[in-house]
Every structure is written in C-alpha cells, then in structure tokens.
Coordinates of C-alpha atoms and ligand atoms in Angstrom, one line a residue:
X1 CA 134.6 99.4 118.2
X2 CA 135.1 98.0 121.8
X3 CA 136.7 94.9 122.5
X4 CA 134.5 92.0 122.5
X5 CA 134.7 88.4 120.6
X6 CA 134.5 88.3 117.1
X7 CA 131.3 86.5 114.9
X8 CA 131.3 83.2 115.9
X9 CA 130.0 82.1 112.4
X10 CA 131.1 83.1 108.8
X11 CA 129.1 84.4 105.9
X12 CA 127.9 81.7 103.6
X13 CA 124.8 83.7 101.5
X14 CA 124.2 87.5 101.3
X15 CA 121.6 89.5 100.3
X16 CA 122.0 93.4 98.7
X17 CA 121.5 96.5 100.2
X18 CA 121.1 100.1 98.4
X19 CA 121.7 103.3 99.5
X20 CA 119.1 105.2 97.5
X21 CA 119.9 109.4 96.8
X22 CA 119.0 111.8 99.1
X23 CA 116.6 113.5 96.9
X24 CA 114.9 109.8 96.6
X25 CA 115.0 109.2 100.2
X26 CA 113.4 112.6 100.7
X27 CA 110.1 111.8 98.0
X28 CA 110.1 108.7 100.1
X29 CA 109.4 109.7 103.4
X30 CA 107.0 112.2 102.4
X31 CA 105.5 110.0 100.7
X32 CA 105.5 107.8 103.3
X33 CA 103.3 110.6 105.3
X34 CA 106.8 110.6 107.7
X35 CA 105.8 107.4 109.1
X36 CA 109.0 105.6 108.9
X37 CA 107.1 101.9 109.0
X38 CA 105.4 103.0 105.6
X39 CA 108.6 103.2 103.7
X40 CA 109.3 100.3 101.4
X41 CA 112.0 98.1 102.7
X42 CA 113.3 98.1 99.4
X43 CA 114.3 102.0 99.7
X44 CA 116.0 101.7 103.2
X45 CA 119.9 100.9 103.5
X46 CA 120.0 99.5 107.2
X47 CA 117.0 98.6 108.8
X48 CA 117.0 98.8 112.6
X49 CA 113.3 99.2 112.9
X50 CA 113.2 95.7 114.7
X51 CA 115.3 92.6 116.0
X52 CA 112.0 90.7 115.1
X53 CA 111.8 87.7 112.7
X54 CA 114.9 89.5 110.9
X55 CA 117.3 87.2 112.2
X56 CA 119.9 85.9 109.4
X57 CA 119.1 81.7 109.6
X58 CA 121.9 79.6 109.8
X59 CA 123.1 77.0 107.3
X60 CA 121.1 73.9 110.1
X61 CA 117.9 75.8 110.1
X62 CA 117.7 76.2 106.2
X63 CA 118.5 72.5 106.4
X64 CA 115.6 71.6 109.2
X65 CA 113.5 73.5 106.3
X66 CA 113.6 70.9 103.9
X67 CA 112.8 68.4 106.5
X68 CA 109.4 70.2 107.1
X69 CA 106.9 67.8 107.6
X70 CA 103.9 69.4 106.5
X71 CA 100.9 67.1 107.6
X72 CA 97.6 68.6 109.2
X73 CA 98.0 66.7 112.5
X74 CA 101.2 65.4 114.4
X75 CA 103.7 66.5 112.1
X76 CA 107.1 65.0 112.8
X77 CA 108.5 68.9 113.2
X78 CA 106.1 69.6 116.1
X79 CA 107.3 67.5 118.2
X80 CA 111.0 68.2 118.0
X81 CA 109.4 71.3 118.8
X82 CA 107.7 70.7 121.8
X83 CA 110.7 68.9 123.2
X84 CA 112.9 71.7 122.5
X85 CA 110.8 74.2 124.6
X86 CA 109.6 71.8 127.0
X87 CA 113.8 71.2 127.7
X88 CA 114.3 75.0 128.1
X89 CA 111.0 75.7 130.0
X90 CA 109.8 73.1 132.0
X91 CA 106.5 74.0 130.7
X92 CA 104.1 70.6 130.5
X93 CA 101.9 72.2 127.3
X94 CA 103.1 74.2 124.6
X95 CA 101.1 75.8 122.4
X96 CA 102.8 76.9 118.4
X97 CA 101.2 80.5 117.6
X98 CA 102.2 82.5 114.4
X99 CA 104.1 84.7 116.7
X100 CA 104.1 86.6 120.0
X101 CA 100.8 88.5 120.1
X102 CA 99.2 85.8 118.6
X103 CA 99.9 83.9 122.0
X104 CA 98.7 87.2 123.7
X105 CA 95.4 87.1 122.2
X106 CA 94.8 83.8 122.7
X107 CA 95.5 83.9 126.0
X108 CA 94.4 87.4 127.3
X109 CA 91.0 86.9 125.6
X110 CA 90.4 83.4 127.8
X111 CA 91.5 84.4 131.0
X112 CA 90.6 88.2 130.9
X113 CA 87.1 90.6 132.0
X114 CA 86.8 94.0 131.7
X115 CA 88.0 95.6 134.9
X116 CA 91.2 93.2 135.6
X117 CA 94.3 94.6 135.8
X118 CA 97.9 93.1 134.6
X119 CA 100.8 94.3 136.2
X120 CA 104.2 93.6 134.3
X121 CA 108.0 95.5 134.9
X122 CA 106.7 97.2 131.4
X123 CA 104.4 95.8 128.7
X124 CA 105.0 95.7 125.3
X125 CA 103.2 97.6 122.7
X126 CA 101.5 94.8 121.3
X127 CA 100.8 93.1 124.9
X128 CA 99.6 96.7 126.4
X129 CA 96.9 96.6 123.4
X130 CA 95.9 92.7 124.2
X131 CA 95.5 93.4 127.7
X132 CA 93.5 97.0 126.7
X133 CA 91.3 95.2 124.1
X134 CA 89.7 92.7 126.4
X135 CA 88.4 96.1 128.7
X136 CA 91.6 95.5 130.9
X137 CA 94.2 97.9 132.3
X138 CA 97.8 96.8 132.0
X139 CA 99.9 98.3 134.8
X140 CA 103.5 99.1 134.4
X141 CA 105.5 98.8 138.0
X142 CA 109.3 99.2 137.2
X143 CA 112.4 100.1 139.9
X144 CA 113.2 103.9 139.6
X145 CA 116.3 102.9 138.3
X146 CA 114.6 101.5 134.9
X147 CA 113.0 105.0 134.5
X148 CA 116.6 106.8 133.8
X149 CA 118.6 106.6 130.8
X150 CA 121.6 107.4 132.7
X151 CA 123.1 105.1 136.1
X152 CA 124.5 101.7 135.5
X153 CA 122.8 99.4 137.6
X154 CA 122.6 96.0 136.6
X155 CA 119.2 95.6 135.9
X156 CA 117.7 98.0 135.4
X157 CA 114.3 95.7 134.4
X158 CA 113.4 94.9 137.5
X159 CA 110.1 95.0 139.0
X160 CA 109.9 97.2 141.8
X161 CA 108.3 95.1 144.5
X162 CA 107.2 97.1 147.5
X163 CA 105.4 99.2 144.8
X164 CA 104.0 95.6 143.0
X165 CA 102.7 94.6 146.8
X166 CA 101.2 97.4 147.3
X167 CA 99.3 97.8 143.8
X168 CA 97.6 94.0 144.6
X169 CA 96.6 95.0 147.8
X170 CA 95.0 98.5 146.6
X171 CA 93.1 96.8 143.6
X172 CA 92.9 93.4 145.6
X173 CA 94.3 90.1 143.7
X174 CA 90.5 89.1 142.6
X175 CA 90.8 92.0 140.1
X176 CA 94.1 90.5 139.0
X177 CA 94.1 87.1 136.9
X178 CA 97.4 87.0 135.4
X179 CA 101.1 88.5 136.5
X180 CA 103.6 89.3 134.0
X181 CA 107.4 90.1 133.6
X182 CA 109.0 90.9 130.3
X183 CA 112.5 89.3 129.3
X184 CA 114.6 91.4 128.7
X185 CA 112.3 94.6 129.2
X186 CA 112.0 95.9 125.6
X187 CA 110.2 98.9 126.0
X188 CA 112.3 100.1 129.2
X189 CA 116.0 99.9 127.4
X190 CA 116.1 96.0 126.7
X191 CA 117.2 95.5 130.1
X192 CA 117.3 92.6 131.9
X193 CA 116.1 91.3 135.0
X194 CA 117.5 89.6 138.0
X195 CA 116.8 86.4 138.8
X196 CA 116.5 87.0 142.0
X197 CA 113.5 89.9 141.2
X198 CA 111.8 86.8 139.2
X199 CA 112.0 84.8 141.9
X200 CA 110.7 87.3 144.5
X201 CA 108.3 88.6 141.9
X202 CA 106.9 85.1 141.5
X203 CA 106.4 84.4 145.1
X204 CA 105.1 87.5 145.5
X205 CA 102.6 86.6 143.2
X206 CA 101.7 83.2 144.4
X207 CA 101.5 85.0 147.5
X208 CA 98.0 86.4 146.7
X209 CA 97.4 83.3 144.6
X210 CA 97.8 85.4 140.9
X211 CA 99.3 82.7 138.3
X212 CA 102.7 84.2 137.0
X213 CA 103.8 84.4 133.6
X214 CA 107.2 85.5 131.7
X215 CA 106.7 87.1 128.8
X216 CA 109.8 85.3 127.1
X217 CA 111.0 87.0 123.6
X218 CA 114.4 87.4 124.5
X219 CA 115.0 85.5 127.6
X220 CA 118.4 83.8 126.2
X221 CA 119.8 87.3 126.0
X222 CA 118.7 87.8 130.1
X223 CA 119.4 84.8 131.3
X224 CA 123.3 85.9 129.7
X225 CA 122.9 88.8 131.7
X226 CA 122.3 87.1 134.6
X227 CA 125.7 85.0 134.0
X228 CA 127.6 87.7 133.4
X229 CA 126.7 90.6 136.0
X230 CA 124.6 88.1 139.3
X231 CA 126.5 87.5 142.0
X232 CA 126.8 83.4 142.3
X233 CA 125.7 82.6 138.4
X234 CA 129.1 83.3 136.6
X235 CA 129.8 79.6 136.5
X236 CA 126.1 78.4 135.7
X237 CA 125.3 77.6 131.9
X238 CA 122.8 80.0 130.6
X239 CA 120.4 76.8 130.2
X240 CA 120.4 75.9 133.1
X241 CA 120.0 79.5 134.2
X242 CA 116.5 79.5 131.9
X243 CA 115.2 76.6 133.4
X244 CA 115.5 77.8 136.9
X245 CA 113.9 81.4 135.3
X246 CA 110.7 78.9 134.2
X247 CA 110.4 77.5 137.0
X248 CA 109.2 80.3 139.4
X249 CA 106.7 80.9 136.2
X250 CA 103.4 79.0 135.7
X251 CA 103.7 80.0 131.7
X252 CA 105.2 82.0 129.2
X253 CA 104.2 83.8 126.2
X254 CA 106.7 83.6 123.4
X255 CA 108.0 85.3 120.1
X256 CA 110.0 83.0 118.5
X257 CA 110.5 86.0 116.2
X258 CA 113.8 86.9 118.3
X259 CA 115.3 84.6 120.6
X260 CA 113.9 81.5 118.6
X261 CA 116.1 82.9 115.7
X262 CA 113.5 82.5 113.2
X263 CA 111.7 84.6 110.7
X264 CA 108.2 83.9 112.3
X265 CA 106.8 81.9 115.1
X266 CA 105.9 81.4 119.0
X267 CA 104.5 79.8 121.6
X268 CA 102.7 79.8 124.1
X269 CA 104.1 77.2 127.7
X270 CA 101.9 76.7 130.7
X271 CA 100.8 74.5 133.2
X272 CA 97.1 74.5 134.0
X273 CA 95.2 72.1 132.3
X274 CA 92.1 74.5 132.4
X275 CA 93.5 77.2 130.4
X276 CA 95.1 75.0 127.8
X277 CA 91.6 73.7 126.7
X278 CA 90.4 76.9 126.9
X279 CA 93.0 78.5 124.5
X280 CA 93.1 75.4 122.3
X281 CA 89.8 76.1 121.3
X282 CA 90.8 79.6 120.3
X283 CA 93.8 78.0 119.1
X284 CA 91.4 76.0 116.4
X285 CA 89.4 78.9 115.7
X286 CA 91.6 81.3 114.8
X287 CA 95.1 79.6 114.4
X288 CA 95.1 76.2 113.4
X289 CA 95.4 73.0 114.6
X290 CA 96.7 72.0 117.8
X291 CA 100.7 70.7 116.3
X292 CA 100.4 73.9 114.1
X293 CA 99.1 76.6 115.3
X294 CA 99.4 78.9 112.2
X295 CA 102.6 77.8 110.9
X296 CA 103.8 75.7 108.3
X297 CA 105.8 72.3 110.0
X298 CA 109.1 73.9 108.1
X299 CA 108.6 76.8 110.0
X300 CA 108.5 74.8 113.6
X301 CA 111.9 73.0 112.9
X302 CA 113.4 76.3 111.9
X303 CA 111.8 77.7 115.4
X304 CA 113.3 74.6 117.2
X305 CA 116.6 74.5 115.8
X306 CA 117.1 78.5 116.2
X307 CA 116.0 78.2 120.3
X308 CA 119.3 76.2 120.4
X309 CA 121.6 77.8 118.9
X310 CA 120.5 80.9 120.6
X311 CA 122.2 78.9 123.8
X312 CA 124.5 78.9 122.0
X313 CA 127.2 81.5 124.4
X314 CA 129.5 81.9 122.6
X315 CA 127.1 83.5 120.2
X316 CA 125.8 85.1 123.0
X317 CA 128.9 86.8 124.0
X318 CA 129.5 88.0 120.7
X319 CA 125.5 89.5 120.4
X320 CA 125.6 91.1 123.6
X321 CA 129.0 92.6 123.3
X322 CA 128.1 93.9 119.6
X323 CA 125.1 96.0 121.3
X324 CA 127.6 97.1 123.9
X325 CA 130.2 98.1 121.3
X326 CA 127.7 99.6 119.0
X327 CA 126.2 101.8 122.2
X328 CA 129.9 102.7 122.8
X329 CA 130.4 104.1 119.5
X330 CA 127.2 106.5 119.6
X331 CA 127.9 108.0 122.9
X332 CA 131.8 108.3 121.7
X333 CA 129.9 111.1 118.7
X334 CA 127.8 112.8 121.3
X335 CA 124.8 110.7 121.1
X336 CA 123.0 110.0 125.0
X337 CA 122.2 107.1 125.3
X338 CA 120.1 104.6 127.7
X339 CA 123.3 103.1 130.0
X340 CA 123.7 100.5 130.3
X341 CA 123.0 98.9 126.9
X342 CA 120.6 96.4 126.8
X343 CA 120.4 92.7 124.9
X344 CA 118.5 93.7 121.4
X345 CA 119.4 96.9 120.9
X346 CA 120.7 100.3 121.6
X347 CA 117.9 103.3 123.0
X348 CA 119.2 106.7 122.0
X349 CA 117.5 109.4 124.4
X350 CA 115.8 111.5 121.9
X351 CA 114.7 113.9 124.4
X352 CA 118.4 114.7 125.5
X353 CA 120.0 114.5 122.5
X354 CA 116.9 117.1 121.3
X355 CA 116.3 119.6 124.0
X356 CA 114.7 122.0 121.9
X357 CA 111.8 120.3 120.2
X358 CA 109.4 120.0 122.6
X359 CA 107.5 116.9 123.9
X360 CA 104.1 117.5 122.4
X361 CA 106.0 117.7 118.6
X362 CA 107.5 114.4 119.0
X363 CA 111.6 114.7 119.2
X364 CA 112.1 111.0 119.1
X365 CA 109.7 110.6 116.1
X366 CA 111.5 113.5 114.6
X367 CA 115.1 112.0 114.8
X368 CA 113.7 109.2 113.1
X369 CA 112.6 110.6 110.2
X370 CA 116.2 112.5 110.4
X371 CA 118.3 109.1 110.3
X372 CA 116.4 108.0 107.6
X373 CA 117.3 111.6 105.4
X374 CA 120.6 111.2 106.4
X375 CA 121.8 108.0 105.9
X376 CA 118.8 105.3 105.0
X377 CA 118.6 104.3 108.4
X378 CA 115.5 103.5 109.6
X379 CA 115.1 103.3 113.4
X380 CA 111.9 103.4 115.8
X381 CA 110.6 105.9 118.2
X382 CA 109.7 104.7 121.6
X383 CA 108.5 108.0 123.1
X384 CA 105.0 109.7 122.6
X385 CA 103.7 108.6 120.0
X386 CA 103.9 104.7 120.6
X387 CA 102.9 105.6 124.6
X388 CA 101.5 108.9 124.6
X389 CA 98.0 109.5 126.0
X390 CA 95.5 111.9 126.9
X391 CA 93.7 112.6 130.1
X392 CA 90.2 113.5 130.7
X393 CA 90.9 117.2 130.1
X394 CA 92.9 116.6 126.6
X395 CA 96.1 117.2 128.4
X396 CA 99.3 115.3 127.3
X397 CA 100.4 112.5 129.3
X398 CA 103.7 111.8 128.0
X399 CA 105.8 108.2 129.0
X400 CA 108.7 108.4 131.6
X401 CA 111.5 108.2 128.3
X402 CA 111.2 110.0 125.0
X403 CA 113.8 107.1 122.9
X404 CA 114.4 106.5 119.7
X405 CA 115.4 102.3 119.3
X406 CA 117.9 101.1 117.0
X407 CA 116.8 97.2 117.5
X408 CA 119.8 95.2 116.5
X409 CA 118.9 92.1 113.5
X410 CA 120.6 88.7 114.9
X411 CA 123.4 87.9 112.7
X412 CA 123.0 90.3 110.1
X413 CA 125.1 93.3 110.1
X414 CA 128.8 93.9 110.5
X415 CA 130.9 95.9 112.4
X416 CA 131.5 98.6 109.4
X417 CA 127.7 98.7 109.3
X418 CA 127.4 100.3 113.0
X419 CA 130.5 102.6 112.0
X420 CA 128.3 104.0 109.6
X421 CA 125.6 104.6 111.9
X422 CA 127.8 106.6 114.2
X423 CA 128.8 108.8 111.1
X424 CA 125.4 109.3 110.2
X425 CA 124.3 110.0 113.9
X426 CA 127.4 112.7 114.1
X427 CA 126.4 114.8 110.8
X428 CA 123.0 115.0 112.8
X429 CA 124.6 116.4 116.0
X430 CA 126.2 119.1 114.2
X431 CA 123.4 120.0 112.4
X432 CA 120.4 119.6 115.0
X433 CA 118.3 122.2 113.3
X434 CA 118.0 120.2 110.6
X435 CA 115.5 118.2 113.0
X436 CA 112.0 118.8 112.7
X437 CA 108.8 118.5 115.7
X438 CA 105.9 117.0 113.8
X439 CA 102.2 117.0 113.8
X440 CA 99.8 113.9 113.3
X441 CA 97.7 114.7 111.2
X442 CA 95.6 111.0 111.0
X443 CA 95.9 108.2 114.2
X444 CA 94.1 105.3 114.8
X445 CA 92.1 104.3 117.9
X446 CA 95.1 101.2 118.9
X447 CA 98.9 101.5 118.2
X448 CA 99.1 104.2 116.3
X449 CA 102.7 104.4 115.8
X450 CA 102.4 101.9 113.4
X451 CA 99.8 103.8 110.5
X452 CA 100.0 107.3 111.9
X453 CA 100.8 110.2 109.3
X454 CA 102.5 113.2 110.3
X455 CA 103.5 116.4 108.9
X456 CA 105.6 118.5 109.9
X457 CA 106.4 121.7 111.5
Ligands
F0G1 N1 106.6 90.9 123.7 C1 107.7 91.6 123.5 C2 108.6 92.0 124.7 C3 108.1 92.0 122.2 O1 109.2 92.7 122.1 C4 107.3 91.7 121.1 C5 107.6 92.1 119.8 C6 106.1 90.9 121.4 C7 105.8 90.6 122.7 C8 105.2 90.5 120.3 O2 105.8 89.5 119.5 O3 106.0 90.6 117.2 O4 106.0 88.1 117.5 O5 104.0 89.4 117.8 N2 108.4 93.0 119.5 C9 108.9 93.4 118.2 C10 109.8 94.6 118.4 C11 107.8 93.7 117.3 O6 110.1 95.2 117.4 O7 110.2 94.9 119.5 P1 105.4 89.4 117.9

C-alpha cells in the first residue's frame, strides 16, 4: 500500500466477519435473484456496497449515546445539534431528517411542480428519483473532464458553467426553482469540487435569481480536497474552508449517514423563512417533531459529535489517503480505474476492465456478482442498471460510465482487508470469462437497482 499516515485512532471493540464457502456463496446469490443488495449481510465477508451509516462510532459518540435526551419537544441533544451545524454551515434553520432523502422529499415536494427542472454537477440516485417524483426533470451538467475515468485533473466534479448558463437561459430560470451541487460528486467518481466552481456556480445562480443549494453528504472529504490540491487554500483549516463553501449556498441537504459519522441521520440548513414553515409542516406530518425529526435524541448527539470529528484532519488525511492507496493497489493488478480517486471510495471502470460483455447485458452488474463468487465481496454497480433508460423508440440510453463502486466504510476496515480485495480482483482478471452479462428478468418503475432480479446469460 502507498505511503500515507497511519489510523489515527486504535481498535477498542470489534465485530466478526465470515467468509462463507464458495458453494454457499454461490446458493446465495442465486438465491438472491443476482441482486447483490438481496444477499443477507450476514453471508458477505467485506461489504463495500456503501460508505453510508456504516461508519465504525467512536468511543465519544457511544458516550453522547447515553446522554440521549429523549423528550418529545426541545431535547437537550437537539440543540448541541443545531449548534454544531449552524457552526459548520452558517445556515440560520436546521431541520433533523432520518437521513438524506428524507430532507430530499421534504424539500423537493414543497418547492417543486411538474415541469421544473434541477440542474446539479450530477444527482444522486435517490435525489434524481425526488426530483422525478414530484413531475420534475433533474438535469445533470458536469465538465467533460468528470465524464472520463482516465486524466487527473483536480476536480473532476465540477460543474461546467458555460453549459449550466446556457441550460437556464434555454429553459428560462422561472422553470427552475432550486440549483444544486453535490459534495463530493458520488455518482461521477466521488470527486470533488472547487471552490472556486461553487462560488461561480452560486453567482451564477443568483444571477437568474434560482436559490442555491449543496447537497452536503460528504462535504468534509471536499473541502480536504480543496486544502490539499487549490491553489491559495493549503494553509486554510478545512472548517473554515466549509463555512466559506455555505456561504455562497442558501441551503443544504444532508446525510449525516457519511460525513456526520453516524449510523443514521440528516438535516436539512437553509435560510428562507418561507420554505422552512413550509417543510416543517411536512416535517410534522411525516417525520416528527420539529427538535426530532425522525430520530431518537441519542441519535442527534451521535450525529453532532461525529460532524466534528470528521474535521477532524488528521483523520482526514488518513481517509483520503486510504482511498488513494486502496485505488493504487487495484490498478497495480490490472484493474482501470476512475483517476483520480475520489473521497468515499474507489470506481472501478467496469466497461474497460470488461470489453467483451456488452452494454445492454450489464458488465458492471456482472463484475459484481463476480466479486461476490470470488471472494464475499460485495460492491455496487453504477452503470446501466442504476442509470440506464429507454427512449421513445425502446432504444437503450446507457450513462456516460459503466462503474462498479467499492464505497469505502469510515473507520472500519484495515489495510490487510484492501489487500485482499486486490487478490480477489486479480484471480478475476485472469479469469474474465468467468464473468457473466445478465438479463432482468423483474424491475420496478423507480430505482430499480435496488429490487431488480436478474438471470443470467
Ligand atoms: N446524496 C448523496 C450524494 C448520497 O450519496 C446519498 C446517499 C444521498 C444523497 C441520500 O442520503 O442515504 O441518507 O438517504 N448515498 C448512499 C450511497 C446511499 O451509498 O452512496 P441517505
């Protein structure tokens, strides 16, 4: 593994892990319908399916636990949550949510008609299907550069903005109510973006009067990014580098499910008094109260505690240089990957590494149901079948990348872990035929990587 500073924390509790047989591993996943989410937990050995709410907690947020307050209204825990967020954002109302697309919903469905359009560098999965589920279209506008696995630029999760100009002045800003950027950009690599693009992107924005929002989830890891490869923010703390992020924003939406550290959680931060009563409504309707918001009070000192320590840089320097390291050792056993690594995890390029499956059977889905037969590993496509579409004519409209994510946990696994990974990766590439296309054989209407079945060829 490459050079990069050692765990800035020690092991105080574990928890085991099994490497099931082969032949057991094989009933599973057909069983499973070779959906790789349907496979018990239990029956996986490492589980890179997500950096989300699978963070390891440290010793002070277990403690902040037992000092969950767990009243109906006011609890003590909310707010030394609220003035946690309100120190990193700026934000004069935060709103608790049960996690990210919670905050999505609430908000998309109060501000949103059928029609509008939200552009963003590149939506999530969950945000795309908020925006799409209120009859809007959301509009991905990223830099060529973002759309390449190989080339090193910096950040590569920038918004491109002659292109974003142009889009508001074709569909005119009425048509537009809300502006996003993602931080980092999960579904382009996990890269991050400048701070200069969020600031231009913002004025931009303000420019036709369209409110601006960040969606946030792992804006510590960018705003390390920014300290480590801007020109002129080497010497800034990544903080203070946050808070200057915020501030060109007019709200964020939050899952405190990665950069918060915690095992569940979010928030929503914004400014406009208008909005917040609207969404507190929702908030009651469907979430809870309004020092709540669909979590217990435990859960918001864990959330405020974990925002911290995920400051925390010299943690930082460790998590971002273990993605780094653990990218190096795939490419180093033949395996393409999106360059430069990103913050959360490390995007293999399924498409590359499989040349001879075709598109329309699903390489990246394929390779994951081949880490998993291999070694236990469970990964997650982002190729064609999480972003796949059809046009009018049933023709395949297949995304820009065909990847296959191997999302990082926070704190969790060791450096002989990734090793293993690289071993399992290399009996693959020496054996490619062993790789399968695959048919779906049920989907449903929204996000259909997540209960698709498959069979296959
Ligand atoms: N936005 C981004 C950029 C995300 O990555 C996620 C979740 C969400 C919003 C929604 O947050 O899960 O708390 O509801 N990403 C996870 C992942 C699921 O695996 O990348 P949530």
């Amino acid at each position: 593994m490459g050079d990069f500073p050692a765990e800035p924390y020690r092991i105080k509790s574990v928890e085991a892990i099994k490497l099931i047989t082969r032949e057991e591993r094989e009933k599973s996943i057909r069983e499973a319908k070779y959906n790789i989410f349907k496979v018990k937990a239990e029956d996986i050995y490492l589980d890179f399916l997500t950096d989300s709410g699978t963070s390891a907690m440290s010793d002070n947020q277990w403690a902040g636990i037992m000092t969950g307050d767990e009243s109906y209204a006011g609890c003590r825990n909310y707010f030394h949550f609220e003035e946690t967020v309100k120190s990193i954002t700026g934000f004069k109302q935060i709103i608790p949510v049960h996690q990210g697309r919670a905050g999505e919903h609430l908000l998309f469905s109060s501000i949103l008609k059928p029609g509008d359009k939200v552009p963003s560098n590149t939506h999530f999965d969950t945000t795309h299907a908020n925006i799409q589920f209120q009859g809007a279209e959301p509009v991905d506008i990223l830099i060529e550069e973002g759309l390449h696995s190989e080339g090193q630029y910096p950040f590569k999760g920038n918004v491109d903005l002659n292109k974003l100009e142009a889009f508001i002045k074709k569909v005119g800003p009425e048509k537009i109510p809300i502006g996003m950027i993602t931080v980092t950009n999960n579904s382009g690599g996990g890269q991050p973006v400048s701070l200069e693009n969020i600031k231009q992107v913002s004025k931009l924005y303000h420019k036709y009067g369209i409110p601006f929002f960040i969606d946030a989830c792992r804006y510590a890891e960018n705003c390390y990014f920014i300290k480590m490869r801007e020109e002129g923010q080497g010497d800034r703390s990544v903080k203070e580098i946050a808070r200057e992020m915020f501030s060109y924003a007019d709200g964020c939406t939050m899952s405190a499910k990665k950069d918060g550290l915690a095992n569940i959680g979010g928030f929503i931060g914004l400014n406009d008094e208008a909005w917040h009563k609207k969404i507190t409504t929702k908030l009651i309707l469907i979430e809870g109260f309004r020092t709540y918001g669909g979590l217990a009070g435990r859960d918001l000192e864990a959330i405020a505690r974990g925002l911290l320590e995920a400051l925390d840089e010299d943690y930082l320097a460790h998590r971002i240089g273990q993605i780094k390291s653990f990218g190096e050792l795939l490419a180093s056993v033949g395996v393409p990957i999106v360059q430069p690594t990103g913050g959360h995890a490390v995007f293999v390029d399924a498409g590359a590494f499989l040349p001879d499956i075709p598109r329309k059977d699903f390489p990246g889905w394929g390779l994951t149901v081949a880490l998993y037969r291999e070694g236990g590993i469970r990964a997650v496509e982002i190729g064609t079948v999480m972003f796949g579409a059809k046009d009018e004519k049933g023709n395949d409209i297949f995304p820009p990348m065909e990847l296959v994510r191997l999302a990082v946990p926070r704190r969790v696994y060791t450096e002989s872990h990734f090793k293993y990974v690289a071993k399992v990766f290399s009996r693959i590439a020496e054996n490619k035929k062993s790789v399968r296309g695959l048919k779906i054989t049920y989907q449903p209407e929204l996000l259909r990587h997540f209960t698709s079945e498959f069979k296959e060829i």
